[in-house]
Short mmCIF file of C-alpha atoms in Angstrom, two decimals:
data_model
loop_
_atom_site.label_atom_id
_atom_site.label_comp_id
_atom_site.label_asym_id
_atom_site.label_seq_id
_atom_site.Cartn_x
_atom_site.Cartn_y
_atom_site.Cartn_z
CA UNK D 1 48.44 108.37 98.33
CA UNK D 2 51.72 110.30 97.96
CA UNK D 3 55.13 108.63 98.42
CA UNK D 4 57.88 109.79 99.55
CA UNK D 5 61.78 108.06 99.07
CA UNK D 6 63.60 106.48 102.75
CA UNK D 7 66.37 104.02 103.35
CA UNK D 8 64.95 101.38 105.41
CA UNK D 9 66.62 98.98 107.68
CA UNK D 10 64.52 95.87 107.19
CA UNK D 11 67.37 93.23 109.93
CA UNK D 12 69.83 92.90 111.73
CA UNK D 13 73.44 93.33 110.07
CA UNK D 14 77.03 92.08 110.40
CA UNK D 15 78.83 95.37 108.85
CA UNK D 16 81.79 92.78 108.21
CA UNK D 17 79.75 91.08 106.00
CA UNK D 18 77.59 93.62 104.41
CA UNK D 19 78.62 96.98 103.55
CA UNK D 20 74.72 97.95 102.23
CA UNK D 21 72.44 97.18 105.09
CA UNK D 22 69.83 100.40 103.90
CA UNK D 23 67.56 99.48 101.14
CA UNK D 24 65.65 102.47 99.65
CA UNK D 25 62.40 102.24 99.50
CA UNK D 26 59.35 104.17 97.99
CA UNK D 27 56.90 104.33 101.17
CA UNK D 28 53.91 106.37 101.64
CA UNK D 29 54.48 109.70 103.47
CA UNK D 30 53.26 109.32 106.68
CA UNK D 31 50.03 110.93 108.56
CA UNK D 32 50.79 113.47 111.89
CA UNK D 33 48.28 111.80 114.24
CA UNK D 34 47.26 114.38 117.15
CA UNK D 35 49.50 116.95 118.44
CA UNK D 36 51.89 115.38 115.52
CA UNK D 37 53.54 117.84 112.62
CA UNK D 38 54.32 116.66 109.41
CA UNK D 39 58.68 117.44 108.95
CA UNK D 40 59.35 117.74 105.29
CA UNK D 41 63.32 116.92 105.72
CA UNK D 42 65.64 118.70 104.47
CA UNK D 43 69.20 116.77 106.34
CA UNK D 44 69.85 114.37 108.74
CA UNK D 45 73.00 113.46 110.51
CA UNK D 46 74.62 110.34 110.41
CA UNK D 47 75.27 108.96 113.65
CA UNK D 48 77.33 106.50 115.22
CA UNK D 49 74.43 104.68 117.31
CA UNK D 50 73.24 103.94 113.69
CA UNK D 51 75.35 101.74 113.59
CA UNK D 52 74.58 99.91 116.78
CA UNK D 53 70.87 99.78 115.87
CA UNK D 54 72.42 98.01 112.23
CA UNK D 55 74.32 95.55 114.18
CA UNK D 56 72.19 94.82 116.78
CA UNK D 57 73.61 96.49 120.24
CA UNK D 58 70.42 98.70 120.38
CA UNK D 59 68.03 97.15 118.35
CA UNK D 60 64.91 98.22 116.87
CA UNK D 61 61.88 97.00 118.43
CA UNK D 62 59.98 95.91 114.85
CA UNK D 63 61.47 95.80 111.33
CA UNK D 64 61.58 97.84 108.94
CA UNK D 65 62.80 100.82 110.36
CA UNK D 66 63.83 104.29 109.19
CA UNK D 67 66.89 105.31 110.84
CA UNK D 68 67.99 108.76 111.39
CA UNK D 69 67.73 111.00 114.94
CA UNK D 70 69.68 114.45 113.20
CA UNK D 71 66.69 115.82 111.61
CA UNK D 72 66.39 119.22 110.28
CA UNK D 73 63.13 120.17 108.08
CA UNK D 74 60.08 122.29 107.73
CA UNK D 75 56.62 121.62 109.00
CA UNK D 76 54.89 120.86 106.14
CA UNK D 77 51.71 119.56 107.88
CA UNK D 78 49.91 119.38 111.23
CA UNK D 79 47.59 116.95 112.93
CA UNK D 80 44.66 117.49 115.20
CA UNK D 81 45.69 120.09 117.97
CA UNK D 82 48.94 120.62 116.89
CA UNK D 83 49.55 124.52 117.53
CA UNK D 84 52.78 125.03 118.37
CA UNK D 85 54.77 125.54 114.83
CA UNK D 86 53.34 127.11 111.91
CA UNK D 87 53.26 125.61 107.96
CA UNK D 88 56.95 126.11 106.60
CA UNK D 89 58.78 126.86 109.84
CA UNK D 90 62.07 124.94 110.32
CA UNK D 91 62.36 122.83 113.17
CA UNK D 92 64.39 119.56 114.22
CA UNK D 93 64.18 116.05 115.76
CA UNK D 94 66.53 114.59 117.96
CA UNK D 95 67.46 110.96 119.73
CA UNK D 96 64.59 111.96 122.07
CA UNK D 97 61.10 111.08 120.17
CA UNK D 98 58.50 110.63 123.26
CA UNK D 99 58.63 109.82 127.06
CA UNK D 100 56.25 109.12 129.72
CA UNK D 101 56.01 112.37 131.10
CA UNK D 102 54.61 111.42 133.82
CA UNK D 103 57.22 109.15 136.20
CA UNK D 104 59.13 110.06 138.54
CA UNK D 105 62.55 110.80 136.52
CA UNK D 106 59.83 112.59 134.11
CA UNK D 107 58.66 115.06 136.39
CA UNK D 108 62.23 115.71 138.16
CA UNK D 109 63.52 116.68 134.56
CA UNK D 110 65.39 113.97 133.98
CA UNK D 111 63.66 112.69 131.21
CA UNK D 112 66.58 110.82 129.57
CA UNK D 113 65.88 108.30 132.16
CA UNK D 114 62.35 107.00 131.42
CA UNK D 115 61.54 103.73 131.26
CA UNK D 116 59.06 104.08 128.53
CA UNK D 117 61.66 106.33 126.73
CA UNK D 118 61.41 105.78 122.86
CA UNK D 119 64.74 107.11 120.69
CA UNK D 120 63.73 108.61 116.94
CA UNK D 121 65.12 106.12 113.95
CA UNK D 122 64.51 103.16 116.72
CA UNK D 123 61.59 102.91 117.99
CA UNK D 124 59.62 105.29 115.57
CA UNK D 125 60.54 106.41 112.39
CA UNK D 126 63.34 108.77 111.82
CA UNK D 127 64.82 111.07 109.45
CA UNK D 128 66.76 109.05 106.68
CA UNK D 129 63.36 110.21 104.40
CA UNK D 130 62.25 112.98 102.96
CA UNK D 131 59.23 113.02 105.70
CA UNK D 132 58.74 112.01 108.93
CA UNK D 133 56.70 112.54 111.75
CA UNK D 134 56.90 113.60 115.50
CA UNK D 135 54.53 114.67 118.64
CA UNK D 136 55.11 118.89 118.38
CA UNK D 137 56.48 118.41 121.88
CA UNK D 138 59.44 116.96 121.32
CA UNK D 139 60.87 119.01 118.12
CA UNK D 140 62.45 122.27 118.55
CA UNK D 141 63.03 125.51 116.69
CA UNK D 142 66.39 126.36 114.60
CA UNK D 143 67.75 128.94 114.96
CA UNK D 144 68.84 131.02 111.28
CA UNK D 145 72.45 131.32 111.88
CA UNK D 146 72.73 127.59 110.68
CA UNK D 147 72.18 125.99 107.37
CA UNK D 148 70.44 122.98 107.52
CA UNK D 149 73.40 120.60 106.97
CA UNK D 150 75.01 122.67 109.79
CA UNK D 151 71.98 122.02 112.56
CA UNK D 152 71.64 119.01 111.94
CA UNK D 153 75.17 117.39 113.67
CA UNK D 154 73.87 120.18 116.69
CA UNK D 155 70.77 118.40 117.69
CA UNK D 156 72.85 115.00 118.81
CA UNK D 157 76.21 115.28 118.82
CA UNK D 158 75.84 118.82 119.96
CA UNK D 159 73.71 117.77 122.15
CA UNK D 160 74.48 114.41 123.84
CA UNK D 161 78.41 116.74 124.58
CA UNK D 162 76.87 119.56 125.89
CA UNK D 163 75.28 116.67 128.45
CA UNK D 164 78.66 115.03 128.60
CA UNK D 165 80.33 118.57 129.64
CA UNK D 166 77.69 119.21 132.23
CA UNK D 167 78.23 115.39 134.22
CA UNK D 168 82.12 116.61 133.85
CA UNK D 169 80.80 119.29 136.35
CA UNK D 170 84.11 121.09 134.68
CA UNK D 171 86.23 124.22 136.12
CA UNK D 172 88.18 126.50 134.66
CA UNK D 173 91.47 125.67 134.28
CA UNK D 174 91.68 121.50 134.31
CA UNK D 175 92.82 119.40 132.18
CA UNK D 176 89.85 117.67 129.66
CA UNK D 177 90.61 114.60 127.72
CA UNK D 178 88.79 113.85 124.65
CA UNK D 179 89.11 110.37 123.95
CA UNK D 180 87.87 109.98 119.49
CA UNK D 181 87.42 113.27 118.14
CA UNK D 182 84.43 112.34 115.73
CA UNK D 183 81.27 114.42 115.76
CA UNK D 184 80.62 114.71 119.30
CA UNK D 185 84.06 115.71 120.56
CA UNK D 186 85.20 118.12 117.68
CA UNK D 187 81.90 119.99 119.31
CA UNK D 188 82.80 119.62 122.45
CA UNK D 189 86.26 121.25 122.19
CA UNK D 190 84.60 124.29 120.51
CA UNK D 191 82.11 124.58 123.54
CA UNK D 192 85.04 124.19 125.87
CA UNK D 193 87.01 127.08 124.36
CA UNK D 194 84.28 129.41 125.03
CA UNK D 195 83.06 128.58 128.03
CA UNK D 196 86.24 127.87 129.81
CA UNK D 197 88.81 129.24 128.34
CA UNK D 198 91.53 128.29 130.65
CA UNK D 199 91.28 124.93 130.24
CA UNK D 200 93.43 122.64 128.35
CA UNK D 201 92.07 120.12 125.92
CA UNK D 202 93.74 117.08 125.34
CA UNK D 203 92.78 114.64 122.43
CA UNK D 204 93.47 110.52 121.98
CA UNK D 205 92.51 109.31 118.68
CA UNK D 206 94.07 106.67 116.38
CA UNK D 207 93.88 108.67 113.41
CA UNK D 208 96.69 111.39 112.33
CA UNK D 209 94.39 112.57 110.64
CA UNK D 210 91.79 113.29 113.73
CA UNK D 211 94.80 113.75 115.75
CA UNK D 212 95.76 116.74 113.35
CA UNK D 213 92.40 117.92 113.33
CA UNK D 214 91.95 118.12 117.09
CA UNK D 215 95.19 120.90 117.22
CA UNK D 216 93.94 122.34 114.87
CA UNK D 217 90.78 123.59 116.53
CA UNK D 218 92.93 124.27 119.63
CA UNK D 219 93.75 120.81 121.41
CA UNK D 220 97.14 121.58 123.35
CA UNK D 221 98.03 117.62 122.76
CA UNK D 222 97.03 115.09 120.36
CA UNK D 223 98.07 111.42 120.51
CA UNK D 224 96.57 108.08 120.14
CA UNK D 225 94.39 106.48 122.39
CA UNK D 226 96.99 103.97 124.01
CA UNK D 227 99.18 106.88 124.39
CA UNK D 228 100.15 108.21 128.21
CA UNK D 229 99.61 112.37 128.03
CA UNK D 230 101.81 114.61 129.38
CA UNK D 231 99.79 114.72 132.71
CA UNK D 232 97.47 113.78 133.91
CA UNK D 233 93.91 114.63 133.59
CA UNK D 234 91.10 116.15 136.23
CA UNK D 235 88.46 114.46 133.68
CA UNK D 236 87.98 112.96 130.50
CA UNK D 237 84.95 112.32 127.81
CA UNK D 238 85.01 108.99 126.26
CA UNK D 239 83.09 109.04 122.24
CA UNK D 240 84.18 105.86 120.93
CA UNK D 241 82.52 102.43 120.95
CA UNK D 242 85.19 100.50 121.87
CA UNK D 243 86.14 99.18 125.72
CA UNK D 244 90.55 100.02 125.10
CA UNK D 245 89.75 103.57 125.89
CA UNK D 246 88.09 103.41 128.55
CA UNK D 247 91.16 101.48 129.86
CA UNK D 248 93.52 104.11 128.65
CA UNK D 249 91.24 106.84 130.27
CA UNK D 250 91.56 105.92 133.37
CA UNK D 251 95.13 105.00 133.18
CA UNK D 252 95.10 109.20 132.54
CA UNK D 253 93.22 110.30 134.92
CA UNK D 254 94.49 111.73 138.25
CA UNK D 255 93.59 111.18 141.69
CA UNK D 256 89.81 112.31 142.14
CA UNK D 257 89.24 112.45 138.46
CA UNK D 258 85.88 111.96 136.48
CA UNK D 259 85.50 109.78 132.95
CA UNK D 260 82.36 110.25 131.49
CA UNK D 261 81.83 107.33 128.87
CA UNK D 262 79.43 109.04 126.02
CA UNK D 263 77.76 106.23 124.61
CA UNK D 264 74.52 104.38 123.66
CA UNK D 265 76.75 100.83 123.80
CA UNK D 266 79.98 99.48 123.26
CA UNK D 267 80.73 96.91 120.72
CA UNK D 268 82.43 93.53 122.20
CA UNK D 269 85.46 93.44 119.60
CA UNK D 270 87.83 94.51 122.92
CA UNK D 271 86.41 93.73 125.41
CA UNK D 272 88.84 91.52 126.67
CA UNK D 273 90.48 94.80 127.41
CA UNK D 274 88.92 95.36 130.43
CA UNK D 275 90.98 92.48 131.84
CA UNK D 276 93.53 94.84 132.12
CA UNK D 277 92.13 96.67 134.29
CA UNK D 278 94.72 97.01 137.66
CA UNK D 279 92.53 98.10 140.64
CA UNK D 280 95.94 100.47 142.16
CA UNK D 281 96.63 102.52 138.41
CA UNK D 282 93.36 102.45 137.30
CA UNK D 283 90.47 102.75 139.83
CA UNK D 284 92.56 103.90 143.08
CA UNK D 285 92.10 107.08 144.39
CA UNK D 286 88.45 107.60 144.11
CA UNK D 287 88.45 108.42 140.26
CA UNK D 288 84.98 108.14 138.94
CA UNK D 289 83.13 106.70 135.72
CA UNK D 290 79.91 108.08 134.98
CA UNK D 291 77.61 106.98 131.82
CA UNK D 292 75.64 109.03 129.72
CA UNK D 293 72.34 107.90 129.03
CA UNK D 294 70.22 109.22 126.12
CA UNK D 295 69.34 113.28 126.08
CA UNK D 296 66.80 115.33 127.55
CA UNK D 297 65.00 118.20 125.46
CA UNK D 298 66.65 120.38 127.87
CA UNK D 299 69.88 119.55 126.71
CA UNK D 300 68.99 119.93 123.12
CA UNK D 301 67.46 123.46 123.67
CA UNK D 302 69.71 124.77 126.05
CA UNK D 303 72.73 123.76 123.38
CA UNK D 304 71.22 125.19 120.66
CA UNK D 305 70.87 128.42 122.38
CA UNK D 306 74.84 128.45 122.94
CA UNK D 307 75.64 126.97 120.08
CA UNK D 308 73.74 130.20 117.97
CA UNK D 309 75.24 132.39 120.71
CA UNK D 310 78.91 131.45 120.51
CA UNK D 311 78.05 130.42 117.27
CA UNK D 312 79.21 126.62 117.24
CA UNK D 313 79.64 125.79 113.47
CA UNK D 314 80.04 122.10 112.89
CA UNK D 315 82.59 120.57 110.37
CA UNK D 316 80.16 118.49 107.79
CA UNK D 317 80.48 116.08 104.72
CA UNK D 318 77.44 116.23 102.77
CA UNK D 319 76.07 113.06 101.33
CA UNK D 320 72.87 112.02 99.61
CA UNK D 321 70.23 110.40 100.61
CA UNK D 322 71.01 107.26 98.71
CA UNK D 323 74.29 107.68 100.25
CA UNK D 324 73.96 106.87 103.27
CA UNK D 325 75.28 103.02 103.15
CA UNK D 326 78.48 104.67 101.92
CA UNK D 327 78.18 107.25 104.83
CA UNK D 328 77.81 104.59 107.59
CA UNK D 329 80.73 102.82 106.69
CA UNK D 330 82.72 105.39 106.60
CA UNK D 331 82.16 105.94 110.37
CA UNK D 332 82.33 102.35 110.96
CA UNK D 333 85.82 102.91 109.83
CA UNK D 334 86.95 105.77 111.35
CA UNK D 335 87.10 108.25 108.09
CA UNK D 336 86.08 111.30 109.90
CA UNK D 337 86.32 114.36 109.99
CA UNK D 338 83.81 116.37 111.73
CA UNK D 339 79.90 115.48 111.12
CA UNK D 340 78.73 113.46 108.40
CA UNK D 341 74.96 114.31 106.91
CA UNK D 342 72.44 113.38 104.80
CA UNK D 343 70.93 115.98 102.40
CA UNK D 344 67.77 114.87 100.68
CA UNK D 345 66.36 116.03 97.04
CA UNK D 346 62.81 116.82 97.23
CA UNK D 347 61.26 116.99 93.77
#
């Protein structure tokens, strides 16, 4: 049987104990079962909710698992019935890896929703291997204009912003606040730009270096998170996994405002911060907080055809495969800049 190299989570971690919780493994490469295709990867992003899986905030159903849900590749196999990509075409995976298809938030499009809803690199095996395999439903087409290293950031963060702009149910010509400018947001402010020009980004991030970034791709205003901006906002995206700004957020936000809090779970470090909250400065005036939960394939196609129409070219730092421990904590502390992905050698 042929084997194939992936970095396996085999438990639960404490990153502030450990700063190697992958172990790479030689595994077999798997099967595609029916209606399954065979990816051969070629990258796969490195995502934040990694690290909640590692830590335990969204665990993994059964150990070990292969982690990954940013995965570019090209079909290099099909199983029974599987028609819809040919041998060699490149497609990619995202967070969404299978749903019911048949409940009720299945069948009103709202797939994210499902209660049997199972996330790639979670509940199935993802991407941090050079194989992997998926139902042909639920992986989609590339388009050229991208490199590999470049889709792969596009079928997550892309993706999970482009859902985070739409709850925003944004005009032209508010005031956005990005709160973190990792991944996510730096793709967000590009999508922003185009499709409403008139609006005005602001950015809170505790990094000068993020802060920096942000004005550079157009952010009118760049502070840190506990920072007040200089007015106040009609709504504001939330990418970070900490409870502080969310606070801060709303202390921004002005009367009728929106925050949309873009993320899988927080972490508890702060979350004694939420005992700040004053019901008159923060919640008054009928602002609104609305979560984003998981992606629909919707949201993943419909991005990718604006981000190949704009184009949207992410910012990426390439790493190896047997990087990727050295990858993860580098998000787990905040040294960022743009999208971080996994490139793997095949031989």
């Amino acid at each position: 049987m042929k084997s194939m190299n992936a970095m396996m989570l085999m438990r639960i971690h404490d990153l502030n104990q450990t700063e190697v919780p992958l172990v790479l493994k030689t595994v077999p490469i798997p099967t595609p079962g029916d209606h399954e295709i065979l990816i051969r990867v070629a990258a796969c992003g490195v995502c934040h909710t990694e690290l909640d899986e590692i830590e335990g905030r969204t665990s993994p159903p059964r150990f070990p698992v292969i982690p990954g849900h940013q995965v570019v590749g090209r079909v290099a196999g099909t199983g029974s019935g599987a028609v819809r990509f040919s041998g060699g075409q490149r497609v990619g995976v995202a967070w969404i890896y299978r749903t019911c298809g048949v409940c009720d938030f299945c069948l009103e499009g709202r797939e994210n929703l499902c209660p049997e809803f199972a996330a790639t690199g979670r509940d199935a095996h993802g991407g941090y291997a050079q194989y992997m395999t998926v139902h042909e439903a639920f992986a989609f087409p590339i388009p050229d204009r991208f490199s590999d290293a470049q889709a792969a950031p596009l079928l997550c963060a892309g993706a999970i912003g482009y859902r985070s702009m739409a709850l925003c149910e944004l005009r032209d010509g508010q005031r956005l606040g990005l709160t973190g400018f990792g991944a996510s947001a730096h793709l967000v402010l590009k999508m922003v730009r185009h499709r409403f020009p008139a609006i005005r980004v602001y950015v809170f991030a505790r990094s000068p270096g993020e802060q920096a970034f942000a004005r550079s791709l157009g952010a009118v205003w760049a502070g840190d998170t506990k920072d007040t901006a200089p007015r106040l906002l009609d709504r504001i995206i939330d990418t970070t996994p900490a409870w502080t700004p969310v606070v801060e957020a709303l202390k921004n936000l002005k009367p009728g405002g929106r925050l949309v809090v873009n993320a899988i779970r927080k972490e508890a470090a702060d979350q004694d911060a939420l005992l700040r909250l004053d019901y008159s400065s923060h919640l008054w005036h009928e602002k609104e907080i609305k979560s984003v939960a998981n992606v629909a394939r919707s949201d993943v196609s419909r991005f990718l055809e604006l981000a190949d129409g704009i184009p949207i070219i992410p910012e990426v730092e390439i790493f190896g495969l047997e990087a990727a421990n050295q990858a993860l904590m580098e998000l787990k502390n905040r040294r960022i800049r743009g999208a971080k992905v996994l490139v793997m050698d095949h031989p």
